[in-house]
PDB file of C-alpha atoms in Angstrom:
ATOM      1  CA  GLY A 353     -36.552  16.882   3.643  1.00  0.00           C
ATOM      2  CA  ILE A 354     -33.158  18.692   2.280  1.00  0.00           C
ATOM      3  CA  ASN A 355     -31.641  17.807   5.901  1.00  0.00           C
ATOM      4  CA  ALA A 356     -32.831  14.204   5.863  1.00  0.00           C
ATOM      5  CA  GLU A 357     -31.656  13.384   2.745  1.00  0.00           C
ATOM      6  CA  TYR A 358     -28.567  14.758   3.329  1.00  0.00           C
ATOM      7  CA  GLY A 359     -28.338  12.826   6.703  1.00  0.00           C
ATOM      8  CA  LYS A 360     -28.791   9.511   5.055  1.00  0.00           C
ATOM      9  CA  GLN A 361     -26.599  10.786   1.752  1.00  0.00           C
ATOM     10  CA  TRP A 362     -24.018  11.556   4.338  1.00  0.00           C
ATOM     11  CA  TYR A 363     -24.636   8.718   6.287  1.00  0.00           C
ATOM     12  CA  GLN A 364     -24.039   5.820   3.439  1.00  0.00           C
ATOM     13  CA  ARG A 365     -21.151   7.058   1.916  1.00  0.00           C
ATOM     14  CA  ARG A 366     -19.796   7.273   5.752  1.00  0.00           C
ATOM     15  CA  VAL A 367     -20.529   3.316   5.208  1.00  0.00           C
ATOM     16  CA  ARG A 368     -19.030   3.090   1.815  1.00  0.00           C
ATOM     17  CA  GLY A 369     -15.715   4.959   3.604  1.00  0.00           C
ATOM     18  CA  LEU A 370     -15.875   2.763   6.102  1.00  0.00           C
ATOM     19  CA  THR A 371     -15.826  -0.509   4.603  1.00  0.00           C
ATOM     20  CA  PHE A 372     -13.104   0.377   2.029  1.00  0.00           C
ATOM     21  CA  ILE A 373     -10.883   1.289   5.364  1.00  0.00           C
ATOM     22  CA  LYS A 374     -11.255  -1.750   7.117  1.00  0.00           C
ATOM     23  CA  THR A 375     -10.162  -3.788   2.953  1.00  0.00           C
ATOM     24  CA  THR A 376      -8.068  -1.410   3.000  1.00  0.00           C
ATOM     25  CA  ILE A 377      -6.087  -1.899   5.845  1.00  0.00           C
ATOM     26  CA  THR A 378      -6.769  -5.609   5.888  1.00  0.00           C
ATOM     27  CA  GLN A 379      -4.432  -6.223   2.440  1.00  0.00           C
ATOM     28  CA  LYS A 380      -1.991  -4.068   3.416  1.00  0.00           C
ATOM     29  CA  LYS A 381       1.477  -6.815   3.878  1.00  0.00           C
ATOM     30  CA  SER A 382       3.406  -4.217   4.821  1.00  0.00           C
ATOM     31  CA  HIS A 383       3.501  -2.418   8.482  1.00  0.00           C
ATOM     32  CA  ARG A 384       4.091   0.850   6.181  1.00  0.00           C
ATOM     33  CA  THR A 385       1.530   2.668   3.831  1.00  0.00           C
ATOM     34  CA  SER A 386       2.593   3.780   0.785  1.00  0.00           C
ATOM     35  CA  VAL A 387      -0.178   6.593   0.469  1.00  0.00           C
ATOM     36  CA  ASN A 388       1.221   8.462   3.782  1.00  0.00           C
ATOM     37  CA  ASN A 389       3.242   7.647   5.741  1.00  0.00           C
ATOM     38  CA  MET A 390       1.370   6.954   8.539  1.00  0.00           C
ATOM     39  CA  SER A 391       2.241   3.155   9.966  1.00  0.00           C
ATOM     40  CA  VAL A 392      -1.130   0.355  10.038  1.00  0.00           C
ATOM     41  CA  ASN A 393      -0.439   0.494  13.511  1.00  0.00           C
ATOM     42  CA  ASP A 394      -0.879   4.516  13.498  1.00  0.00           C
ATOM     43  CA  ILE A 395      -4.250   4.835  11.278  1.00  0.00           C
ATOM     44  CA  LYS A 396      -5.221   1.462  13.710  1.00  0.00           C
ATOM     45  CA  ALA A 397      -4.627   3.253  16.667  1.00  0.00           C
ATOM     46  CA  VAL A 398      -5.900   6.971  16.144  1.00  0.00           C
ATOM     47  CA  ARG A 399      -8.999   4.380  14.442  1.00  0.00           C
ATOM     48  CA  GLU A 400      -9.203   2.624  17.991  1.00  0.00           C
ATOM     49  CA  ASN A 401      -8.430   6.094  20.158  1.00  0.00           C
ATOM     50  CA  TRP A 402     -11.624   7.484  17.667  1.00  0.00           C
ATOM     51  CA  ARG A 403     -14.001   4.587  18.673  1.00  0.00           C
ATOM     52  CA  VAL A 404     -13.954   6.053  22.287  1.00  0.00           C
ATOM     53  CA  PHE A 405     -15.936   9.721  20.266  1.00  0.00           C
ATOM     54  CA  HIS A 406     -17.852   8.316  17.362  1.00  0.00           C
ATOM     55  CA  ASP A 407     -20.900   7.685  19.362  1.00  0.00           C
ATOM     56  CA  ASP A 408     -21.590  11.140  20.140  1.00  0.00           C
ATOM     57  CA  LEU A 409     -19.529  13.554  17.811  1.00  0.00           C
ATOM     58  CA  THR A 410     -22.036  15.948  19.159  1.00  0.00           C
ATOM     59  CA  ALA A 411     -21.149  15.766  23.454  1.00  0.00           C
ATOM     60  CA  THR A 412     -17.464  15.426  22.352  1.00  0.00           C
ATOM     61  CA  GLY A 413     -16.777  18.242  20.164  1.00  0.00           C
ATOM     62  CA  ILE A 414     -18.992  19.786  23.346  1.00  0.00           C
ATOM     63  CA  SER A 415     -16.326  18.947  25.876  1.00  0.00           C
ATOM     64  CA  VAL A 416     -13.550  19.994  23.741  1.00  0.00           C
ATOM     65  CA  PHE A 417     -14.607  23.795  22.660  1.00  0.00           C
ATOM     66  CA  GLN A 418     -15.620  24.108  27.246  1.00  0.00           C
ATOM     67  CA  GLU A 419     -12.164  22.471  27.599  1.00  0.00           C
ATOM     68  CA  LEU A 420     -10.366  25.060  24.740  1.00  0.00           C
ATOM     69  CA  PHE A 421     -12.097  28.432  26.279  1.00  0.00           C
ATOM     70  CA  ARG A 422     -11.172  27.297  29.954  1.00  0.00           C
ATOM     71  CA  LEU A 423      -6.979  26.580  28.129  1.00  0.00           C
ATOM     72  CA  ASN A 424      -8.338  29.852  27.248  1.00  0.00           C
ATOM     73  CA  ASP A 425     -10.531  32.925  27.791  1.00  0.00           C
ATOM     74  CA  SER A 426      -9.266  34.297  23.627  1.00  0.00           C
ATOM     75  CA  TYR A 427     -11.240  31.697  22.346  1.00  0.00           C
ATOM     76  CA  GLU A 428     -15.127  32.756  23.416  1.00  0.00           C
ATOM     77  CA  ASP A 429     -13.522  36.164  21.341  1.00  0.00           C
ATOM     78  CA  MET A 430     -13.387  34.240  18.311  1.00  0.00           C
ATOM     79  CA  PHE A 431     -16.208  32.099  18.962  1.00  0.00           C
ATOM     80  CA  ARG A 432     -18.833  35.263  19.114  1.00  0.00           C
ATOM     81  CA  GLY A 433     -21.641  33.337  17.669  1.00  0.00           C
ATOM     82  CA  ILE A 434     -21.631  30.547  19.786  1.00  0.00           C
ATOM     83  CA  ARG A 435     -21.236  33.151  23.143  1.00  0.00           C
ATOM     84  CA  ASP A 436     -23.767  35.443  21.866  1.00  0.00           C
ATOM     85  CA  ALA A 437     -25.678  32.192  22.443  1.00  0.00           C
ATOM     86  CA  GLY A 438     -25.497  31.709  25.877  1.00  0.00           C
ATOM     87  CA  ASP A 439     -23.485  30.013  28.226  1.00  0.00           C
ATOM     88  CA  VAL A 440     -20.844  27.070  27.156  1.00  0.00           C
ATOM     89  CA  THR A 441     -22.772  24.214  27.690  1.00  0.00           C
ATOM     90  CA  SER A 442     -24.633  21.232  26.099  1.00  0.00           C
ATOM     91  CA  SER A 443     -28.233  23.886  26.068  1.00  0.00           C
ATOM     92  CA  ASN A 444     -26.459  25.958  23.030  1.00  0.00           C
ATOM     93  CA  ALA A 445     -27.644  25.806  20.611  1.00  0.00           C
ATOM     94  CA  LYS A 446     -25.326  27.578  18.288  1.00  0.00           C
ATOM     95  CA  LEU A 447     -22.102  25.572  20.542  1.00  0.00           C
ATOM     96  CA  ARG A 448     -24.399  21.912  19.287  1.00  0.00           C
ATOM     97  CA  GLU A 449     -24.757  22.991  15.715  1.00  0.00           C
ATOM     98  CA  HIS A 450     -20.170  23.829  15.371  1.00  0.00           C
ATOM     99  CA  SER A 451     -19.190  20.922  17.819  1.00  0.00           C
ATOM    100  CA  ILE A 452     -21.382  18.418  14.865  1.00  0.00           C
ATOM    101  CA  ARG A 453     -19.317  20.366  12.002  1.00  0.00           C
ATOM    102  CA  VAL A 454     -16.167  20.102  13.781  1.00  0.00           C
ATOM    103  CA  MET A 455     -16.018  17.194  14.731  1.00  0.00           C
ATOM    104  CA  CYS A 456     -17.856  15.022  10.971  1.00  0.00           C
ATOM    105  CA  SER A 457     -15.120  17.100   9.810  1.00  0.00           C
ATOM    106  CA  PHE A 458     -12.487  14.776  12.312  1.00  0.00           C
ATOM    107  CA  ASP A 459     -14.676  12.010  11.357  1.00  0.00           C
ATOM    108  CA  SER A 460     -14.639  12.045   7.985  1.00  0.00           C
ATOM    109  CA  TRP A 461     -10.213  12.565   8.166  1.00  0.00           C
ATOM    110  CA  ILE A 462     -10.048   9.873   9.862  1.00  0.00           C
ATOM    111  CA  ILE A 463     -12.293   7.545   7.253  1.00  0.00           C
ATOM    112  CA  ALA A 464      -9.558   9.108   4.743  1.00  0.00           C
ATOM    113  CA  LEU A 465      -6.568   8.354   6.663  1.00  0.00           C
ATOM    114  CA  CYS A 466      -5.696   5.481   4.112  1.00  0.00           C
ATOM    115  CA  ASP A 467      -6.589   7.417   0.992  1.00  0.00           C
ATOM    116  CA  ALA A 468      -3.845  10.550   0.765  1.00  0.00           C
ATOM    117  CA  PRO A 469      -6.240  12.213  -2.017  1.00  0.00           C
ATOM    118  CA  VAL A 470      -9.245  12.407  -0.662  1.00  0.00           C
ATOM    119  CA  LEU A 471      -7.234  13.006   2.248  1.00  0.00           C
ATOM    120  CA  GLU A 472      -5.312  15.780   1.369  1.00  0.00           C
ATOM    121  CA  GLY A 473      -8.581  17.641  -0.540  1.00  0.00           C
ATOM    122  CA  LEU A 474     -10.147  17.294   2.547  1.00  0.00           C
ATOM    123  CA  LEU A 475      -8.014  19.228   4.670  1.00  0.00           C
ATOM    124  CA  VAL A 476      -6.197  21.961   2.207  1.00  0.00           C
ATOM    125  CA  ARG A 477      -9.385  22.814   2.007  1.00  0.00           C
ATOM    126  CA  GLN A 478     -10.434  23.574   5.428  1.00  0.00           C
ATOM    127  CA  GLY A 479      -7.175  24.931   5.798  1.00  0.00           C
ATOM    128  CA  GLU A 480      -8.089  27.423   2.915  1.00  0.00           C
ATOM    129  CA  GLU A 481     -11.743  27.928   4.656  1.00  0.00           C
ATOM    130  CA  HIS A 482     -10.097  28.999   8.091  1.00  0.00           C
ATOM    131  CA  VAL A 483      -7.673  31.605   7.209  1.00  0.00           C
ATOM    132  CA  PRO A 484     -10.686  34.571   6.728  1.00  0.00           C
ATOM    133  CA  ARG A 485     -11.939  33.428  10.248  1.00  0.00           C
ATOM    134  CA  LYS A 486      -7.987  33.876  11.368  1.00  0.00           C
ATOM    135  CA  VAL A 487      -7.986  30.072  12.528  1.00  0.00           C
ATOM    136  CA  PHE A 488      -4.452  29.311  12.389  1.00  0.00           C
ATOM    137  CA  ARG A 489      -1.964  26.659  13.292  1.00  0.00           C
ATOM    138  CA  GLN A 490      -1.967  27.619  17.373  1.00  0.00           C
ATOM    139  CA  HIS A 491      -5.676  27.315  17.184  1.00  0.00           C
ATOM    140  CA  PHE A 492      -5.402  23.962  15.481  1.00  0.00           C
ATOM    141  CA  PHE A 493      -2.757  22.844  17.808  1.00  0.00           C
ATOM    142  CA  GLY A 494      -5.349  24.168  21.056  1.00  0.00           C
ATOM    143  CA  TYR A 495      -7.851  21.730  19.396  1.00  0.00           C
ATOM    144  CA  GLU A 496      -5.838  19.271  19.580  1.00  0.00           C
ATOM    145  CA  GLU A 497      -4.463  19.275  23.378  1.00  0.00           C
ATOM    146  CA  GLY A 498      -8.456  19.827  24.267  1.00  0.00           C
ATOM    147  CA  LEU A 499      -9.453  16.756  21.833  1.00  0.00           C
ATOM    148  CA  ASN A 500      -6.974  14.874  23.968  1.00  0.00           C
ATOM    149  CA  LEU A 501      -7.766  16.183  27.628  1.00  0.00           C
ATOM    150  CA  CYS A 502     -11.529  14.716  26.471  1.00  0.00           C
ATOM    151  CA  TYR A 503     -10.084  11.634  25.990  1.00  0.00           C
ATOM    152  CA  ASP A 504      -7.602  11.436  29.295  1.00  0.00           C
ATOM    153  CA  GLN A 505     -11.039  12.521  31.135  1.00  0.00           C
ATOM    154  CA  THR A 506     -13.778   9.688  28.939  1.00  0.00           C
ATOM    155  CA  THR A 507     -11.491   7.130  29.203  1.00  0.00           C
ATOM    156  CA  ARG A 508      -9.147   7.461  32.659  1.00  0.00           C
ATOM    157  CA  ARG A 509      -6.396   6.123  29.813  1.00  0.00           C
ATOM    158  CA  GLN A 510      -3.877   8.477  28.066  1.00  0.00           C
ATOM    159  CA  VAL A 511      -4.060   8.013  24.119  1.00  0.00           C
ATOM    160  CA  GLN A 512      -1.742   5.831  22.249  1.00  0.00           C
ATOM    161  CA  ARG A 513       0.761   9.261  22.120  1.00  0.00           C
ATOM    162  CA  PHE A 514       3.069   8.579  19.744  1.00  0.00           C
ATOM    163  CA  GLY A 515       0.717   7.178  16.627  1.00  0.00           C
ATOM    164  CA  VAL A 516      -2.043  10.140  16.767  1.00  0.00           C
ATOM    165  CA  GLN A 517       0.887  12.416  17.126  1.00  0.00           C
ATOM    166  CA  ARG A 518       2.661  11.195  14.003  1.00  0.00           C
ATOM    167  CA  VAL A 519      -1.948  11.206  12.330  1.00  0.00           C
ATOM    168  CA  TYR A 520      -1.864  14.501  13.912  1.00  0.00           C
ATOM    169  CA  ASP A 521       1.585  16.055  12.198  1.00  0.00           C
ATOM    170  CA  LYS A 522      -0.096  15.085   8.968  1.00  0.00           C
ATOM    171  CA  ILE A 523      -3.614  16.152   9.617  1.00  0.00           C
ATOM    172  CA  LEU A 524      -1.555  19.474  10.711  1.00  0.00           C
ATOM    173  CA  ALA A 525       0.838  19.799   7.738  1.00  0.00           C
ATOM    174  CA  LEU A 526      -2.227  19.822   5.517  1.00  0.00           C
ATOM    175  CA  LEU A 527      -4.500  21.893   6.740  1.00  0.00           C
ATOM    176  CA  MET A 528      -1.233  24.286   6.742  1.00  0.00           C
ATOM    177  CA  LYS A 529      -0.801  23.600   3.031  1.00  0.00           C
ATOM    178  CA  GLY A 530      -3.907  24.678   2.744  1.00  0.00           C
ATOM    179  CA  GLN A 531      -2.878  28.462   4.575  1.00  0.00           C
ATOM    180  CA  ASN A 532       0.071  28.845   1.843  1.00  0.00           C
ATOM    181  CA  HIS A 533       2.381  27.422   5.405  1.00  0.00           C
ATOM    182  CA  ASP A 534       3.697  24.297   3.895  1.00  0.00           C
TER     183      ASP A 534
END
């Protein structure tokens, strides 16, 4: 049906995007991209780190949200629909649904790192969409912390923090631009 067709189209766009990104990085001669002031090495570090999560975005998203709820009890109130659907475990359909949505958004941002207008469009819109939900800067920082903890637990090694931090700072700046906090 509609979901199968959408999934097929999403996958085809994703493959085209990955091919574009690989070509773009390969063709860059300098260590800095003119697109968004992140170095090619920063982007490579983020993509290498992301590969760990990519094979199972749902499980990663669930782990991140479990960390968020563990770190800050108020998140359970923010995500009342998840809480009302049951325990914050992989058996909670609302948690799985939201995890897929959030992690696929992250995936699209990572794909678009070399395409500044696309990256900005995606992130500004996400920032705008989170205002009515009362999700702001501190919540995005919390998500970063949860993501880092999950990465450390998954790989038993530290993320290449410097490059990853510059990329996440860029993501955060564009989310805040969407919330008119630039």
